[in-house]
Amino acid sequence: MPETLFKVKRLSELAAAGLLKGKRVLIRADLNVPQDDMGNITEDTRIKASMPAVQMCLDAGAAVMVTSHLGRPTEGEFKLEDSLAPVADRIATLLNRKVPLISDWVDGNFEVNSGDLVLLENCRLNVGEKKNNDELAKKIAALCDVYVNDAFGTAHRAEATTHGVAKYAPIACAGPLMAAELDALSRALASPKRPLVAIVAGSKVSSKLTILKALADKVDELIVGGGIANTFMLAKGLPIGKSLAEPDLVNEAREIMDIMEKRGAHVPIPEDVVVANELSPLARANRVAADQVADDDMILDIGPKTAARLSTMLAHAGTIVWNGPLGVFEIDQFGGGTKMLAAAIAHSPAFSIAGGGDTLAAIAKYGIENQVDYISTGGGAFLEFLEGKTLPAFAVLTERAKD
C-alpha cells in the first residue's frame, strides 16, 4: 500500500471485521447516469461501478439504503424526470432482486431490515441538500449506523449527503470506489515514483491555471497541449497565427516555466505542429515547424516530431498524470498527437492515472482503457485535487477516522 494522503475508515475493513451485520448502512453513491428523452438509461457504467459496495454490505448482513443525485432538480419540487425509478429498475436487474424506491424518506417513514436493499429517491430533491443544511444532515444521519461515501465524483462538493451526514453518522467510511480514488491519487501525487510527468491540455490556460501552478512545484515534466500549449508558445515568442490562445496570460505561462526551470524541471514546447485554415473534418492538415506557423493558420495538434519526443519522455516516466487531449482528436487528422501519446502511456511501465471527460473520451477512442492503471471517474473532483484543493468529502472522512 502506498503512502496515502488520507487516513480514512474503509467499508471493506468494517465488513471484514463483522461490524456491518444487523446494521443500517447508508451508501451515498454516484448514480447520475445519462438518459434519453423517454427516461431510458443510455449508459450504466456508474451504476455497475457502485454495485460492489452494495453487495459487500448485503453479504455482510446489513440493512442497506442507497441514495444519489440525478441531474439538477429544484429542491422540494418533484418532477418525473428527476426520479431514480429507472435506476432502481436497473439495479434490480443487475442484482436480480427487488429494489423498492422510497420517496420523502428523510423522516425515516420506511422500514429496512437486515438483508434488505432500498433506494432512497434523488437526494437533491431534499430542501437544504445543496447548501449542506445542518438539520437535514442530522436527520439523514439518524437513519443509519454506518455512512458510506462511495461517490468520488461529488467529493469536491460540501452537500448534506456528501459532507454533513459524515459529521453526524455514528460511523463514516469510504466505499471501495472512493478508497480506490484515494489510493490512486495518493500514489500519483503524495509519493510518486519519479520522473513524475503531467499532461495538462485544454482550450484555456485560465480554466487550468491553478492546476498548472500547483503542478509546477511537483512534476518533473509538464506537458501542455491544446489552446494551453498555444499560450505557452506565445510566451516563447513563437508565431501561432489565428490559433486559440490567451495572450493576456503569457506572463503566467512564463512564470510557470520559470518556476520549473529553477527546479531543473521542464515544460516541453512543441517543435512542430499540425495546422489548418479551418476547424472542419474536411480541412487539410499541414505539418509545419513551430516557428513556421502562418498568419492564417490554426494550430490543431502537435506534430509528429513533438509527439515522438514526448512519447520517449513518457516511456521513461515513473508516474504519469493525464488530463486533457493534445489536439482536436475528435477529427482524425488532428488526433495524431493524442493517439501517439495514448499509445505511449499504454506501453509505459509508469503508474498512470487519467481523468476528465475529454480524456476519458480519448482513452475510449484509442482503446487503452485496460492499459491505464487508474481512470478517475471524478471530473471536477479530479481537477480540484490536482489543484491542491482540500476536497470536503475527503476532509470529513479523514476527520472522522480519528474517532
GROMACS .gro file of C-alpha atoms in nm:
model
  403
    1MET     CA    1   0.000   0.000   0.000
    2PRO     CA    2   0.147   0.339  -0.100
    3GLU     CA    3   0.166   0.624   0.144
    4THR     CA    4  -0.178   0.780   0.145
    5LEU     CA    5  -0.267   1.144   0.188
    6PHE     CA    6  -0.589   1.039   0.358
    7LYS     CA    7  -0.628   0.811   0.657
    8VAL     CA    8  -0.993   0.706   0.643
    9LYS     CA    9  -1.207   0.418   0.765
   10ARG     CA   10  -1.289   0.179   0.482
   11LEU     CA   11  -1.607  -0.016   0.422
   12SER     CA   12  -1.401  -0.325   0.336
   13GLU     CA   13  -1.235  -0.315   0.680
   14LEU     CA   14  -1.569  -0.284   0.860
   15ALA     CA   15  -1.712  -0.573   0.657
   16ALA     CA   16  -1.408  -0.794   0.723
   17ALA     CA   17  -1.434  -0.725   1.096
   18GLY     CA   18  -1.802  -0.827   1.101
   19LEU     CA   19  -1.911  -0.479   1.205
   20LEU     CA   20  -2.191  -0.445   0.948
   21LYS     CA   21  -2.412  -0.738   1.049
   22GLY     CA   22  -2.755  -0.614   1.153
   23LYS     CA   23  -2.650  -0.251   1.099
   24ARG     CA   24  -2.835   0.011   0.897
   25VAL     CA   25  -2.593   0.124   0.628
   26LEU     CA   26  -2.648   0.435   0.413
   27ILE     CA   27  -2.443   0.448   0.094
   28ARG     CA   28  -2.406   0.779  -0.091
   29ALA     CA   29  -2.341   0.654  -0.444
   30ASP     CA   30  -2.299   0.835  -0.775
   31LEU     CA   31  -2.583   0.701  -0.990
   32ASN     CA   32  -2.611   1.015  -1.202
   33VAL     CA   33  -2.643   0.837  -1.536
   34PRO     CA   34  -2.740   0.975  -1.879
   35GLN     CA   35  -3.095   0.913  -2.004
   36ASP     CA   36  -3.275   0.965  -2.333
   37ASP     CA   37  -3.591   1.173  -2.378
   38MET     CA   38  -3.803   0.873  -2.277
   39GLY     CA   39  -3.615   0.831  -1.948
   40ASN     CA   40  -3.426   0.521  -2.061
   41ILE     CA   41  -3.074   0.487  -1.921
   42THR     CA   42  -2.828   0.511  -2.212
   43GLU     CA   43  -2.506   0.429  -2.024
   44ASP     CA   44  -2.491   0.249  -1.688
   45THR     CA   45  -2.118   0.237  -1.601
   46ARG     CA   46  -2.171   0.436  -1.281
   47ILE     CA   47  -2.447   0.204  -1.162
   48LYS     CA   48  -2.236  -0.108  -1.226
   49ALA     CA   49  -1.936   0.055  -1.056
   50SER     CA   50  -2.146   0.123  -0.746
   51MET     CA   51  -2.267  -0.235  -0.700
   52PRO     CA   52  -1.957  -0.379  -0.520
   53ALA     CA   53  -2.024  -0.155  -0.218
   54VAL     CA   54  -2.391  -0.255  -0.215
   55GLN     CA   55  -2.312  -0.626  -0.249
   56MET     CA   56  -2.044  -0.605   0.021
   57CYS     CA   57  -2.300  -0.467   0.267
   58LEU     CA   58  -2.569  -0.719   0.172
   59ASP     CA   59  -2.322  -1.007   0.205
   60ALA     CA   60  -2.226  -0.876   0.550
   61GLY     CA   61  -2.589  -0.892   0.668
   62ALA     CA   62  -2.659  -0.519   0.673
   63ALA     CA   63  -2.984  -0.334   0.606
   64VAL     CA   64  -2.881  -0.129   0.303
   65MET     CA   65  -3.003   0.213   0.192
   66VAL     CA   66  -2.858   0.380  -0.116
   67THR     CA   67  -2.911   0.737  -0.236
   68SER     CA   68  -2.771   0.953  -0.514
   69HIS     CA   69  -2.837   1.272  -0.704
   70LEU     CA   70  -2.965   1.262  -1.061
   71GLY     CA   71  -2.950   1.570  -1.279
   72ARG     CA   72  -3.014   1.914  -1.136
   73PRO     CA   73  -3.363   1.913  -0.984
   74THR     CA   74  -3.518   2.203  -0.799
   75GLU     CA   75  -3.518   2.127  -0.427
   76GLY     CA   76  -3.863   2.046  -0.296
   77GLU     CA   77  -4.020   2.020  -0.643
   78PHE     CA   78  -4.056   1.661  -0.762
   79LYS     CA   79  -4.070   1.605  -1.138
   80LEU     CA   80  -4.087   1.263  -1.300
   81GLU     CA   81  -3.765   1.320  -1.496
   82ASP     CA   82  -3.578   1.370  -1.167
   83SER     CA   83  -3.679   1.032  -1.026
   84LEU     CA   84  -3.435   0.749  -0.961
   85ALA     CA   85  -3.703   0.499  -1.071
   86PRO     CA   86  -3.511   0.392  -1.387
   87VAL     CA   87  -3.201   0.347  -1.169
   88ALA     CA   88  -3.393   0.129  -0.923
   89ASP     CA   89  -3.508  -0.088  -1.215
   90ARG     CA   90  -3.153  -0.123  -1.346
   91ILE     CA   91  -3.013  -0.216  -1.002
   92ALA     CA   92  -3.292  -0.471  -0.963
   93THR     CA   93  -3.190  -0.627  -1.296
   94LEU     CA   94  -2.818  -0.624  -1.212
   95LEU     CA   95  -2.864  -0.780  -0.866
   96ASN     CA   96  -3.167  -0.993  -0.957
   97ARG     CA   97  -3.370  -0.875  -0.659
   98LYS     CA   98  -3.642  -0.627  -0.567
   99VAL     CA   99  -3.524  -0.272  -0.509
  100PRO     CA  100  -3.803  -0.057  -0.361
  101LEU     CA  101  -3.773   0.317  -0.430
  102ILE     CA  102  -3.856   0.528  -0.124
  103SER     CA  103  -3.969   0.888  -0.165
  104ASP     CA  104  -3.997   1.150   0.113
  105TRP     CA  105  -3.753   0.942   0.315
  106VAL     CA  106  -3.575   1.199   0.530
  107ASP     CA  107  -3.801   1.147   0.834
  108GLY     CA  108  -3.748   0.769   0.822
  109ASN     CA  109  -4.103   0.674   0.720
  110PHE     CA  110  -3.994   0.335   0.589
  111GLU     CA  111  -3.861   0.002   0.714
  112VAL     CA  112  -3.541  -0.170   0.607
  113ASN     CA  113  -3.433  -0.498   0.761
  114SER     CA  114  -3.109  -0.696   0.751
  115GLY     CA  115  -3.059  -0.830   0.401
  116ASP     CA  116  -3.291  -0.567   0.250
  117LEU     CA  117  -3.190  -0.310  -0.012
  118VAL     CA  118  -3.383   0.011  -0.074
  119LEU     CA  119  -3.309   0.308  -0.297
  120LEU     CA  120  -3.384   0.649  -0.148
  121GLU     CA  121  -3.517   0.899  -0.401
  122ASN     CA  122  -3.296   1.169  -0.557
  123CYS     CA  123  -3.122   1.335  -0.262
  124ARG     CA  124  -3.110   1.673  -0.436
  125LEU     CA  125  -3.488   1.694  -0.406
  126ASN     CA  126  -3.442   1.743  -0.031
  127VAL     CA  127  -3.458   2.109   0.070
  128GLY     CA  128  -3.116   2.207   0.207
  129GLU     CA  129  -2.913   1.936   0.030
  130LYS     CA  130  -2.702   2.170  -0.186
  131LYS     CA  131  -2.638   2.412   0.099
  132ASN     CA  132  -2.530   2.132   0.334
  133ASN     CA  133  -2.806   2.222   0.580
  134ASP     CA  134  -2.712   2.102   0.927
  135GLU     CA  135  -3.063   2.000   1.038
  136LEU     CA  136  -3.112   1.798   0.718
  137ALA     CA  137  -2.774   1.630   0.766
  138LYS     CA  138  -2.860   1.532   1.125
  139LYS     CA  139  -3.195   1.384   1.016
  140ILE     CA  140  -3.031   1.176   0.744
  141ALA     CA  141  -2.752   1.066   0.979
  142ALA     CA  142  -3.017   0.942   1.225
  143LEU     CA  143  -3.133   0.689   0.964
  144CYS     CA  144  -2.810   0.489   0.975
  145ASP     CA  145  -2.549   0.324   1.193
  146VAL     CA  146  -2.284   0.343   0.921
  147TYR     CA  147  -2.249   0.607   0.649
  148VAL     CA  148  -2.054   0.515   0.336
  149ASN     CA  149  -1.936   0.773   0.081
  150ASP     CA  150  -1.873   0.594  -0.247
  151ALA     CA  151  -1.932   0.895  -0.474
  152PHE     CA  152  -1.591   1.042  -0.561
  153GLY     CA  153  -1.747   1.250  -0.841
  154THR     CA  154  -1.913   1.465  -0.573
  155ALA     CA  155  -1.615   1.476  -0.334
  156HIS     CA  156  -1.546   1.842  -0.416
  157ARG     CA  157  -1.895   1.947  -0.307
  158ALA     CA  158  -1.997   2.005   0.054
  159GLU     CA  159  -2.359   1.891   0.048
  160ALA     CA  160  -2.580   1.727   0.309
  161THR     CA  161  -2.533   1.372   0.177
  162THR     CA  162  -2.164   1.410   0.088
  163HIS     CA  163  -2.035   1.607   0.386
  164GLY     CA  164  -2.293   1.690   0.653
  165VAL     CA  165  -2.408   1.332   0.713
  166ALA     CA  166  -2.046   1.220   0.754
  167LYS     CA  167  -2.014   1.458   1.050
  168TYR     CA  168  -2.309   1.312   1.239
  169ALA     CA  169  -2.339   0.944   1.146
  170PRO     CA  170  -2.214   0.707   1.421
  171ILE     CA  171  -1.951   0.571   1.177
  172ALA     CA  172  -1.840   0.734   0.849
  173CYS     CA  173  -1.624   0.549   0.598
  174ALA     CA  174  -1.512   0.535   0.235
  175GLY     CA  175  -1.664   0.281  -0.003
  176PRO     CA  176  -1.448   0.081  -0.245
  177LEU     CA  177  -1.475   0.335  -0.530
  178MET     CA  178  -1.382   0.625  -0.304
  179ALA     CA  179  -1.099   0.426  -0.144
  180ALA     CA  180  -0.958   0.335  -0.487
  181GLU     CA  181  -0.955   0.704  -0.587
  182LEU     CA  182  -0.781   0.797  -0.262
  183ASP     CA  183  -0.514   0.534  -0.317
  184ALA     CA  184  -0.457   0.620  -0.684
  185LEU     CA  185  -0.439   0.995  -0.627
  186SER     CA  186  -0.205   0.946  -0.331
  187ARG     CA  187   0.019   0.716  -0.534
  188ALA     CA  188   0.034   0.969  -0.817
  189LEU     CA  189   0.096   1.283  -0.612
  190ALA     CA  190   0.181   1.205  -0.247
  191SER     CA  191   0.466   0.964  -0.305
  192PRO     CA  192   0.514   0.932  -0.682
  193LYS     CA  193   0.780   0.725  -0.847
  194ARG     CA  194   0.998   0.968  -1.044
  195PRO     CA  195   1.011   1.111  -1.302
  196LEU     CA  196   0.658   1.244  -1.249
  197VAL     CA  197   0.513   1.361  -1.582
  198ALA     CA  198   0.185   1.553  -1.601
  199ILE     CA  199  -0.011   1.616  -1.920
  200VAL     CA  200  -0.247   1.912  -1.886
  201ALA     CA  201  -0.429   2.011  -2.202
  202GLY     CA  202  -0.738   2.203  -2.291
  203SER     CA  203  -0.862   2.511  -2.467
  204LYS     CA  204  -0.791   2.766  -2.195
  205VAL     CA  205  -0.500   2.837  -1.962
  206SER     CA  206  -0.740   3.036  -1.743
  207SER     CA  207  -0.952   2.729  -1.665
  208LYS     CA  208  -0.647   2.527  -1.560
  209LEU     CA  209  -0.409   2.797  -1.441
  210THR     CA  210  -0.431   2.692  -1.076
  211ILE     CA  211  -0.368   2.328  -1.173
  212LEU     CA  212  -0.064   2.428  -1.380
  213LYS     CA  213   0.076   2.637  -1.094
  214ALA     CA  214   0.016   2.362  -0.839
  215LEU     CA  215   0.185   2.101  -1.059
  216ALA     CA  216   0.477   2.332  -1.142
  217ASP     CA  217   0.607   2.272  -0.789
  218LYS     CA  218   0.566   1.893  -0.806
  219VAL     CA  219   0.629   1.747  -1.151
  220ASP     CA  220   0.948   1.681  -1.345
  221GLU     CA  221   0.791   1.739  -1.687
  222LEU     CA  222   0.472   1.939  -1.751
  223ILE     CA  223   0.338   1.860  -2.098
  224VAL     CA  224   0.086   2.120  -2.216
  225GLY     CA  225  -0.149   2.078  -2.510
  226GLY     CA  226  -0.437   2.238  -2.697
  227GLY     CA  227  -0.502   2.609  -2.654
  228ILE     CA  228  -0.290   2.598  -2.337
  229ALA     CA  229   0.017   2.497  -2.542
  230ASN     CA  230  -0.051   2.783  -2.785
  231THR     CA  231  -0.035   3.033  -2.499
  232PHE     CA  232   0.298   2.882  -2.385
  233MET     CA  233   0.426   2.901  -2.746
  234LEU     CA  234   0.336   3.272  -2.746
  235ALA     CA  235   0.529   3.310  -2.422
  236LYS     CA  236   0.832   3.165  -2.603
  237GLY     CA  237   0.793   3.415  -2.886
  238LEU     CA  238   0.669   3.162  -3.141
  239PRO     CA  239   0.406   3.254  -3.404
  240ILE     CA  240   0.063   3.093  -3.356
  241GLY     CA  241  -0.139   3.251  -3.641
  242LYS     CA  242  -0.509   3.263  -3.558
  243SER     CA  243  -0.489   2.978  -3.309
  244LEU     CA  244  -0.690   2.970  -2.988
  245ALA     CA  245  -0.479   3.129  -2.713
  246GLU     CA  246  -0.492   3.376  -2.423
  247PRO     CA  247  -0.232   3.646  -2.485
  248ASP     CA  248  -0.319   3.816  -2.154
  249LEU     CA  249  -0.190   3.509  -1.969
  250VAL     CA  250   0.151   3.496  -2.137
  251ASN     CA  251   0.321   3.628  -1.822
  252GLU     CA  252   0.159   3.349  -1.614
  253ALA     CA  253   0.287   3.094  -1.865
  254ARG     CA  254   0.638   3.240  -1.837
  255GLU     CA  255   0.613   3.232  -1.458
  256ILE     CA  256   0.522   2.861  -1.465
  257MET     CA  257   0.816   2.785  -1.695
  258ASP     CA  258   1.048   2.984  -1.467
  259ILE     CA  259   0.928   2.801  -1.154
  260MET     CA  260   1.002   2.468  -1.319
  261GLU     CA  261   1.336   2.562  -1.471
  262LYS     CA  262   1.465   2.675  -1.131
  263ARG     CA  263   1.387   2.324  -1.007
  264GLY     CA  264   1.556   2.159  -1.306
  265ALA     CA  265   1.213   2.061  -1.442
  266HIS     CA  266   1.069   2.143  -1.785
  267VAL     CA  267   0.766   2.250  -1.988
  268PRO     CA  268   0.844   2.096  -2.330
  269ILE     CA  269   0.735   2.336  -2.605
  270PRO     CA  270   0.623   2.186  -2.941
  271GLU     CA  271   0.889   2.187  -3.212
  272ASP     CA  272   0.636   2.106  -3.485
  273VAL     CA  273   0.257   2.137  -3.509
  274VAL     CA  274  -0.036   2.040  -3.730
  275VAL     CA  275  -0.221   2.337  -3.873
  276ALA     CA  276  -0.523   2.408  -4.095
  277ASN     CA  277  -0.712   2.712  -4.220
  278GLU     CA  278  -1.038   2.593  -4.067
  279LEU     CA  279  -1.162   2.358  -3.798
  280SER     CA  280  -1.351   2.104  -4.005
  281PRO     CA  281  -1.345   1.730  -4.081
  282LEU     CA  282  -1.279   1.833  -4.443
  283ALA     CA  283  -0.986   2.062  -4.356
  284ARG     CA  284  -0.643   1.981  -4.497
  285ALA     CA  285  -0.394   1.914  -4.219
  286ASN     CA  286  -0.043   2.050  -4.273
  287ARG     CA  287   0.263   1.972  -4.060
  288VAL     CA  288   0.493   2.268  -4.007
  289ALA     CA  289   0.783   2.363  -3.780
  290ALA     CA  290   0.675   2.553  -3.471
  291ASP     CA  291   0.843   2.871  -3.596
  292GLN     CA  292   0.675   2.848  -3.939
  293VAL     CA  293   0.308   2.895  -3.846
  294ALA     CA  294   0.145   3.136  -4.095
  295ASP     CA  295  -0.084   3.422  -4.003
  296ASP     CA  296  -0.398   3.241  -4.122
  297ASP     CA  297  -0.304   2.903  -3.969
  298MET     CA  298  -0.483   2.743  -3.673
  299ILE     CA  299  -0.275   2.503  -3.463
  300LEU     CA  300  -0.497   2.197  -3.407
  301ASP     CA  301  -0.248   1.931  -3.292
  302ILE     CA  302   0.114   1.870  -3.201
  303GLY     CA  303   0.336   1.748  -3.485
  304PRO     CA  304   0.493   1.401  -3.520
  305LYS     CA  305   0.842   1.511  -3.406
  306THR     CA  306   0.697   1.661  -3.089
  307ALA     CA  307   0.475   1.356  -3.033
  308ALA     CA  308   0.777   1.125  -3.071
  309ARG     CA  309   0.983   1.331  -2.824
  310LEU     CA  310   0.701   1.336  -2.569
  311SER     CA  311   0.642   0.962  -2.617
  312THR     CA  312   1.005   0.894  -2.526
  313MET     CA  313   0.958   1.106  -2.214
  314LEU     CA  314   0.651   0.901  -2.117
  315ALA     CA  315   0.835   0.573  -2.183
  316HIS     CA  316   1.092   0.671  -1.918
  317ALA     CA  317   0.843   0.813  -1.666
  318GLY     CA  318   0.780   0.667  -1.322
  319THR     CA  319   0.435   0.824  -1.281
  320ILE     CA  320   0.201   0.983  -1.538
  321VAL     CA  321  -0.097   1.209  -1.462
  322TRP     CA  322  -0.308   1.279  -1.772
  323ASN     CA  323  -0.577   1.546  -1.803
  324GLY     CA  324  -0.675   1.657  -2.149
  325PRO     CA  325  -0.616   1.557  -2.515
  326LEU     CA  326  -0.328   1.718  -2.706
  327GLY     CA  327  -0.529   1.827  -3.010
  328VAL     CA  328  -0.876   1.824  -3.164
  329PHE     CA  329  -0.873   1.443  -3.151
  330GLU     CA  330  -1.241   1.412  -3.244
  331ILE     CA  331  -1.132   1.490  -3.602
  332ASP     CA  332  -0.893   1.215  -3.711
  333GLN     CA  333  -0.642   1.431  -3.896
  334PHE     CA  334  -0.594   1.636  -3.578
  335GLY     CA  335  -0.579   1.337  -3.344
  336GLY     CA  336  -0.232   1.204  -3.426
  337GLY     CA  337  -0.064   1.361  -3.125
  338THR     CA  338  -0.323   1.238  -2.876
  339LYS     CA  339  -0.321   0.893  -3.038
  340MET     CA  340   0.058   0.862  -3.016
  341LEU     CA  341   0.070   0.980  -2.655
  342ALA     CA  342  -0.217   0.747  -2.563
  343ALA     CA  343  -0.015   0.458  -2.706
  344ALA     CA  344   0.295   0.576  -2.518
  345ILE     CA  345   0.103   0.587  -2.191
  346ALA     CA  346  -0.043   0.242  -2.260
  347HIS     CA  347   0.302   0.092  -2.312
  348SER     CA  348   0.489   0.286  -2.044
  349PRO     CA  349   0.592   0.097  -1.728
  350ALA     CA  350   0.491   0.408  -1.532
  351PHE     CA  351   0.193   0.415  -1.296
  352SER     CA  352  -0.067   0.611  -1.493
  353ILE     CA  353  -0.377   0.794  -1.375
  354ALA     CA  354  -0.614   0.978  -1.609
  355GLY     CA  355  -0.922   1.192  -1.552
  356GLY     CA  356  -1.154   1.446  -1.712
  357GLY     CA  357  -1.433   1.393  -1.964
  358ASP     CA  358  -1.235   1.463  -2.282
  359THR     CA  359  -0.951   1.244  -2.158
  360LEU     CA  360  -1.188   0.954  -2.098
  361ALA     CA  361  -1.332   1.001  -2.448
  362ALA     CA  362  -0.979   0.985  -2.595
  363ILE     CA  363  -0.898   0.674  -2.391
  364ALA     CA  364  -1.214   0.509  -2.524
  365LYS     CA  365  -1.146   0.617  -2.885
  366TYR     CA  366  -0.797   0.468  -2.884
  367GLY     CA  367  -0.896   0.160  -2.684
  368ILE     CA  368  -0.646   0.182  -2.400
  369GLU     CA  369  -0.892   0.150  -2.108
  370ASN     CA  370  -0.719  -0.161  -1.977
  371GLN     CA  371  -0.369  -0.015  -2.010
  372VAL     CA  372  -0.418   0.294  -1.794
  373ASP     CA  373  -0.360   0.197  -1.431
  374TYR     CA  374  -0.635   0.414  -1.291
  375ILE     CA  375  -0.911   0.606  -1.467
  376SER     CA  376  -1.067   0.861  -1.236
  377THR     CA  377  -1.444   0.898  -1.261
  378GLY     CA  378  -1.436   1.227  -1.077
  379GLY     CA  379  -1.425   1.504  -1.335
  380GLY     CA  380  -1.442   1.821  -1.125
  381ALA     CA  381  -1.320   1.641  -0.813
  382PHE     CA  382  -1.016   1.508  -1.001
  383LEU     CA  383  -0.928   1.857  -1.127
  384GLU     CA  384  -0.970   2.018  -0.785
  385PHE     CA  385  -0.747   1.753  -0.632
  386LEU     CA  386  -0.477   1.830  -0.891
  387GLU     CA  387  -0.511   2.197  -0.799
  388GLY     CA  388  -0.417   2.108  -0.445
  389LYS     CA  389  -0.759   2.197  -0.305
  390THR     CA  390  -0.897   2.021   0.001
  391LEU     CA  391  -1.197   1.814  -0.108
  392PRO     CA  392  -1.474   1.838   0.156
  393ALA     CA  393  -1.569   1.469   0.137
  394PHE     CA  394  -1.206   1.361   0.189
  395ALA     CA  395  -1.156   1.607   0.472
  396VAL     CA  396  -1.457   1.498   0.675
  397LEU     CA  397  -1.383   1.125   0.634
  398THR     CA  398  -1.025   1.191   0.744
  399GLU     CA  399  -1.152   1.378   1.049
  400ARG     CA  400  -1.400   1.102   1.140
  401ALA     CA  401  -1.126   0.837   1.112
  402LYS     CA  402  -0.977   0.987   1.429
  403ASP     CA  403  -1.286   0.886   1.632
   0.00000   0.00000   0.00000
